[in-house]
Coordinates of C-alpha atoms and ligand atoms in Angstrom, one line a residue:
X24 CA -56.3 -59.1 26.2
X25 CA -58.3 -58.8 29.4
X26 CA -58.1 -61.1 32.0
X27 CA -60.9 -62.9 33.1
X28 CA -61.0 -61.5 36.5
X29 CA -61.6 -58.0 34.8
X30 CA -65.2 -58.7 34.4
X31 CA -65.9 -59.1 38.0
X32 CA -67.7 -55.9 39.7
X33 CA -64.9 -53.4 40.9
X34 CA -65.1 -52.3 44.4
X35 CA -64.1 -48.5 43.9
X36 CA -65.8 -48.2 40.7
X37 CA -62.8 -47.7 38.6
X38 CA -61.6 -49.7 36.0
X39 CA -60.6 -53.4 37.1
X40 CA -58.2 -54.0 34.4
X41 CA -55.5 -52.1 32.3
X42 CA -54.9 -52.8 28.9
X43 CA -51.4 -55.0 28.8
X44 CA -51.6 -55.2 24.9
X45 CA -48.8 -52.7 25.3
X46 CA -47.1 -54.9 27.6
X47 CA -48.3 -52.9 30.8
X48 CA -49.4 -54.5 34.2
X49 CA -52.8 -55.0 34.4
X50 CA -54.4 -54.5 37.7
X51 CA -57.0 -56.5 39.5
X52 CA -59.9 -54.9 41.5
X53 CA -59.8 -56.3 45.2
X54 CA -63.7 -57.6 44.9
X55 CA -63.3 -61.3 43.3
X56 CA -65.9 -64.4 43.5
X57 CA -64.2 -66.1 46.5
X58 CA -63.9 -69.6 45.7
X59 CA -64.2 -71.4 48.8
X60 CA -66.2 -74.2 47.8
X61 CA -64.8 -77.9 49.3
X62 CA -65.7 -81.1 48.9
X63 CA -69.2 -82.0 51.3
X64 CA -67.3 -84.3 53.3
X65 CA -64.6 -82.1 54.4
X66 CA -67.2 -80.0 55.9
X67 CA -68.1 -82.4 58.8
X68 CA -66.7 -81.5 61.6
X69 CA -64.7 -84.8 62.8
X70 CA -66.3 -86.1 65.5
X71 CA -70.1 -85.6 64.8
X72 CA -69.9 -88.7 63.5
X73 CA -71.9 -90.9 66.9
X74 CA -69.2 -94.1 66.7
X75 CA -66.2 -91.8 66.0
X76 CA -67.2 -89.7 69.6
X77 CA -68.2 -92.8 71.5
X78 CA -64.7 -94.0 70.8
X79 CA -63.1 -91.4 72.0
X80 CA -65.3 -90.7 74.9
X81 CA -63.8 -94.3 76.0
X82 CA -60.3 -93.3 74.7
X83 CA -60.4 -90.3 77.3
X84 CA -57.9 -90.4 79.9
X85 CA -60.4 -89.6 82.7
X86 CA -62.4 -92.7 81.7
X87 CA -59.4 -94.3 81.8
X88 CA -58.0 -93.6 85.6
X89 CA -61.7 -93.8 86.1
X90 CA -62.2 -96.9 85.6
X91 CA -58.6 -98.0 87.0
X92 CA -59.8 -97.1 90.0
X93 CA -62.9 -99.0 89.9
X94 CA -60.5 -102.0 89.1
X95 CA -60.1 -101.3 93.4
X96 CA -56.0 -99.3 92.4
X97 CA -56.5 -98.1 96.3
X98 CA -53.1 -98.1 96.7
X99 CA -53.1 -94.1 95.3
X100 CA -51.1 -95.2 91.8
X101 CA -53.8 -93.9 89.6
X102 CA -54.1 -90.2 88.4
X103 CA -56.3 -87.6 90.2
X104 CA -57.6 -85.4 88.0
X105 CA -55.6 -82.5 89.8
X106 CA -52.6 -85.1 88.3
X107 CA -53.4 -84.4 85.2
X108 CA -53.9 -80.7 85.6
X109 CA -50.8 -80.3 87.2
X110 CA -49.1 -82.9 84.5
X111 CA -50.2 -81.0 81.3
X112 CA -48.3 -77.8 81.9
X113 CA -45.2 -79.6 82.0
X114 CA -45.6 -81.6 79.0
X115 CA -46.8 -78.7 76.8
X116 CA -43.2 -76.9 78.4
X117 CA -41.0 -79.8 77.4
X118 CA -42.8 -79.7 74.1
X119 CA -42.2 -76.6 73.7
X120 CA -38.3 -76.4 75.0
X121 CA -37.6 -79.6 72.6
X122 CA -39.0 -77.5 69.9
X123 CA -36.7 -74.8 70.1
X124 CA -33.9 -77.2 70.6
X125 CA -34.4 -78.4 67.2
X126 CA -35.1 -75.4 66.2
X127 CA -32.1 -73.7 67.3
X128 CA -30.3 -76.6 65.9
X129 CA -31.7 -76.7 62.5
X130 CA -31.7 -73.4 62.0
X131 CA -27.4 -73.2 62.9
X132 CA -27.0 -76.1 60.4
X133 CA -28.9 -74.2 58.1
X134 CA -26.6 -70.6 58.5
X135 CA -24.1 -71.6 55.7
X136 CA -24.0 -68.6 54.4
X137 CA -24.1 -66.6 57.7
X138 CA -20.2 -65.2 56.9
X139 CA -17.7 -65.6 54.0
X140 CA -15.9 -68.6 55.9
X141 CA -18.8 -70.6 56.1
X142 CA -19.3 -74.0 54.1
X143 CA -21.6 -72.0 51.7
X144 CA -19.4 -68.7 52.2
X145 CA -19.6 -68.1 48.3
X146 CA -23.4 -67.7 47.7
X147 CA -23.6 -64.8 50.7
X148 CA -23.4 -62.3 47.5
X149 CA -26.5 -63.8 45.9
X150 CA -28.3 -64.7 49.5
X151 CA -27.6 -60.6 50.1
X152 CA -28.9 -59.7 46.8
X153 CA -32.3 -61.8 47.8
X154 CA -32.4 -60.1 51.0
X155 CA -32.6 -56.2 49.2
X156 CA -35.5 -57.8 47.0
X157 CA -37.5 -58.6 50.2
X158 CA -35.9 -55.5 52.2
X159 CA -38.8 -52.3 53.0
X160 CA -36.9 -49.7 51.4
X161 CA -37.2 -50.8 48.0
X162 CA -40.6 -52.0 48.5
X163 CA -41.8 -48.9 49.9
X164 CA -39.9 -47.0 47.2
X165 CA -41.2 -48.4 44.3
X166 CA -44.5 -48.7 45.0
X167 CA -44.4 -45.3 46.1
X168 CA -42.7 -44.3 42.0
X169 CA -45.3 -46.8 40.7
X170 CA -48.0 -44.7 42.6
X171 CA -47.2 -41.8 40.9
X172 CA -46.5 -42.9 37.7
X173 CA -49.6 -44.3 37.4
X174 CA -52.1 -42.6 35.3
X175 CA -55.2 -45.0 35.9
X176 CA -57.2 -45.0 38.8
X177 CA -57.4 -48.4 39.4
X178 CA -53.5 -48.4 39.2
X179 CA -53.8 -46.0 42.0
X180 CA -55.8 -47.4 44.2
X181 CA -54.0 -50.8 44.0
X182 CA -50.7 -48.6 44.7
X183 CA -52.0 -46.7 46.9
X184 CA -52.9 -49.6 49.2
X185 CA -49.5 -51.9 49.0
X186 CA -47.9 -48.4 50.3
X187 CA -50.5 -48.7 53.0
X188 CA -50.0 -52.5 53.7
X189 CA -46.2 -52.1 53.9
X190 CA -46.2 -49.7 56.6
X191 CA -48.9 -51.5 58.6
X192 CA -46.6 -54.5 58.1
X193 CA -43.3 -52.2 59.5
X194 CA -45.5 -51.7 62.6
X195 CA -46.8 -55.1 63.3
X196 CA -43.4 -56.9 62.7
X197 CA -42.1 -54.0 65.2
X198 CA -44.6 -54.4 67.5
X199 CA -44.2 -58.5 68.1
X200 CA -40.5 -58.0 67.7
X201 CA -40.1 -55.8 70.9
X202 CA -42.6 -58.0 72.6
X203 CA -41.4 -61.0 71.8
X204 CA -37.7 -60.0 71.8
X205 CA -36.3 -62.9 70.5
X206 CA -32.4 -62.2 70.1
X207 CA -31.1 -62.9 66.6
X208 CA -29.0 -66.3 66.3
X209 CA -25.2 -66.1 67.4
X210 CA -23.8 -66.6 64.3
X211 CA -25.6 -64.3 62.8
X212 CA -23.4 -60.8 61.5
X213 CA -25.5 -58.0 61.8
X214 CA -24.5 -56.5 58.6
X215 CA -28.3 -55.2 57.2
X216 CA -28.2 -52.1 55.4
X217 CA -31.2 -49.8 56.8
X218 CA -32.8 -51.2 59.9
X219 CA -34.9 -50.0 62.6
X220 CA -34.0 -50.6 66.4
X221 CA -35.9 -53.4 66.8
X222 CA -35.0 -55.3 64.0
X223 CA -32.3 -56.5 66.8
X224 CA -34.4 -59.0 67.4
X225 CA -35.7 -61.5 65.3
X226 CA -38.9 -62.7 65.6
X227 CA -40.5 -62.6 63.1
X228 CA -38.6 -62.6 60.2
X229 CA -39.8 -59.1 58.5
X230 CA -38.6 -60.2 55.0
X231 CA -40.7 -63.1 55.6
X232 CA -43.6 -61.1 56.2
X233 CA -42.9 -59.0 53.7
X234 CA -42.6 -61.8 51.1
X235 CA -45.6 -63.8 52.1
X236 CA -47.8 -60.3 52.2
X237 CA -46.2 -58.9 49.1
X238 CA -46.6 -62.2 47.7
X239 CA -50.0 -62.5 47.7
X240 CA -50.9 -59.0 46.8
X241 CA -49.0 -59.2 43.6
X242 CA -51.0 -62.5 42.7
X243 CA -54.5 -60.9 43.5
X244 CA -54.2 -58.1 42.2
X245 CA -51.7 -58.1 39.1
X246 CA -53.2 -60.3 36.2
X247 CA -49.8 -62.4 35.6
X248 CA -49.0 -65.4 33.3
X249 CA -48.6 -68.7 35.0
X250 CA -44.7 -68.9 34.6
X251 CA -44.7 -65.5 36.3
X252 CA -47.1 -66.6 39.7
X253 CA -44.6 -69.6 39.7
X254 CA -41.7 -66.9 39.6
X255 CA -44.1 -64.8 42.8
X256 CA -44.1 -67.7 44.8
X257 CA -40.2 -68.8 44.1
X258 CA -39.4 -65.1 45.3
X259 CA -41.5 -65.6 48.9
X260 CA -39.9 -69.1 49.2
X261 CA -36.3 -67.9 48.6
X262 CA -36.7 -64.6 50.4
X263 CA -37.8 -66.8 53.2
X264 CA -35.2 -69.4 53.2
X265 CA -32.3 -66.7 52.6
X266 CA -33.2 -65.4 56.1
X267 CA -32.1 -68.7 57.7
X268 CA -29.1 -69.7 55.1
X269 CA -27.5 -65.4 56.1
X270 CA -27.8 -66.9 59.8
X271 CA -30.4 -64.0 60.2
X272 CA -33.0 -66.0 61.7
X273 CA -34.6 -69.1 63.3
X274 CA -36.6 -71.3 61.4
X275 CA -39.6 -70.8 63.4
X276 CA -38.8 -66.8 63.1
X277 CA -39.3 -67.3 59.1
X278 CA -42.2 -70.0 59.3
X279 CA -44.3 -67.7 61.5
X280 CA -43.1 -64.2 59.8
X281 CA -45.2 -66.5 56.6
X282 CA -47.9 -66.5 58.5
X283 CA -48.3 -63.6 59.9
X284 CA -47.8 -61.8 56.2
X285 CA -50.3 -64.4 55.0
X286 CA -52.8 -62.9 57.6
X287 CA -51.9 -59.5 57.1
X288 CA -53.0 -59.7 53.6
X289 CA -56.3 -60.5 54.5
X290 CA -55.9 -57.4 56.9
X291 CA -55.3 -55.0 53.9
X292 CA -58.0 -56.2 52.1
X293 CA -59.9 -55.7 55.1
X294 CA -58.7 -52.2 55.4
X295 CA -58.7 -51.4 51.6
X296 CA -58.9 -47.8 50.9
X297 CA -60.9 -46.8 47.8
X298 CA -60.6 -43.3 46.2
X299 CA -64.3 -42.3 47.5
X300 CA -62.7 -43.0 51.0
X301 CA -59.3 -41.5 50.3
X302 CA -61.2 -38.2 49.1
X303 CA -63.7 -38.4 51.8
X304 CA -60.0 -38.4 54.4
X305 CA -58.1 -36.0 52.3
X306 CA -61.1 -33.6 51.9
X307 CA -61.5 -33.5 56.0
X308 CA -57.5 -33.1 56.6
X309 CA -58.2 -30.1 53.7
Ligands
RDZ411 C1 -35.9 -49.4 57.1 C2 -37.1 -50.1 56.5 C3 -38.0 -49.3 55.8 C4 -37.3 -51.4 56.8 C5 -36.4 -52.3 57.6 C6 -36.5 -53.6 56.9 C7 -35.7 -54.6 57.7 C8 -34.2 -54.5 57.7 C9 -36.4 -55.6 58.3 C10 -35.7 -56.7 59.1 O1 -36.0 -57.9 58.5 P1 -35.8 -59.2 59.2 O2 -36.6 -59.3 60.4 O3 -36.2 -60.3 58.2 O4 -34.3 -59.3 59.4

């Protein structure tokens, strides 16, 4: 039966949908009614509100040491403003370091799987196994057998572009991991089958990416039952967690990797390739 979203306007042209009566994946086009529609009051922007900004003009720490010096505090113990210039650097630092304290912390807590003698040494097989589900070489390889397999040209298209988001997600993951170069934790054993130099480092976490971008491709674009969108978003979330139970990463490496292959999605779809435009690239290469 065809899915709902089929009727909406396909961006290529091509068909949105394939039939799945004969239990085939049915693909999405990438144009869909964005539903972005919130509740009126979450639209105001906090603070337009006149008794909201008046209390915290009078919350402000310059009115503050403002008016404790008008109190007559002579005696230089109030903050300058250059105080609080110079004081704000510092705090955001000692934020920050107690940040990655816990986070370093947490995240070796979490590494119970990171070698055979660990406390959770016997689930490393099945944390390995969910780290090849999220690793590029699979991903790259079946999408590239689903690409040509596919004899629809909506099928292609949608291929045609996860191939295309994958390796734009190799090169940005590479690209903040040798700026960022964030070493790896300690426990961590570097026993990844098929990696690149950089993926020395670990922030961020490329499966993470990977997951959270993949993720959300599959869900917009292949018309799936409930149970299996559950079963998507249980892959992301394991994918993701395995990275810090292996030892492989921070938690902050996986947290952001989410992110970033949240926002890359919406990179791809800004960068979506339609046949006309494929031809058009192919026929000036030809
Ligand atoms: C060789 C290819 C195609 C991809 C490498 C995939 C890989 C090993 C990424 C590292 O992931 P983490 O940053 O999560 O450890």
């Amino acid at each position: 039966m065809p899915s709902p979203k089929a009727k909406n306007p396909v961006r290529s042209g091509g068909s949105p949908v394939l039939g799945s009566s004969n239990g085939r994946y049915e693909f999405m086009s990438l144009t869909k009614p964005l539903n972005r529609s919130s509740p009126p009051h979450l639209h105001q922007r906090q603070g337009s509100d006149p008794t909201t900004a008046r209390l915290r003009a009078s919350e402000s720490p310059t009115r503050r040491r403002g008016s404790s010096s008008s109190t007559g505090s002579g005696s230089g113990q109030g903050l300058s403003e250059e105080d609080g210039i110079r004081l704000n650097p510092s705090f955001i630092r000692v934020a920050l370091s107690s940040l990655l304290a816990i986070d370093l912390w947490m995240s070796k807590r979490l590494g119970v799987c990171a070698c055979e003698d660990s406390s959770w040494g016997s689930v490393r097989p099945l944390m390995k196994l969910i780290e090849i589900s999220g690793h590029g070489i699979p991903w790259l390889a079946g999408t590239a057998y689903c690409l040509y397999k596919s004899d629809s040209a909506t099928g292609q298209e949608v291929m045609l572009n996860l191939f295309m988001g994958l390796l734009l997600d190799l090169v940005l993951v590479g690209i903040v991991k040798a700026v960022v170069r964030r070493r790896r934790p300690t426990h961590n054993r570097m026993d990844m089958f098929a990696t690149f130099s950089v993926d020395r480092y670990s922030f961020p976490s490329g499966h993470a990416t990977r997951a959270a971008m993949c993720g959300r491709f599959l869900l917009a674009h292949l018309v799936l039952a409930a149970p299996l969108r559950v079963l998507v978003l249980l892959w992301a979330a394991l994918v993701g967690l395995s990275r810090v139970l292996l030892g492989r990463h921070n938690v902050t490496d996986v947290m952001f990797g989410f992110w970033m292959g949240y926002c890359q999605y919406n990179l791809v779809e800004m960068l979506w390739l339609s046949p006309q435009t494929l031809q058009g690239l192919l026929g000036q290469l030809a």
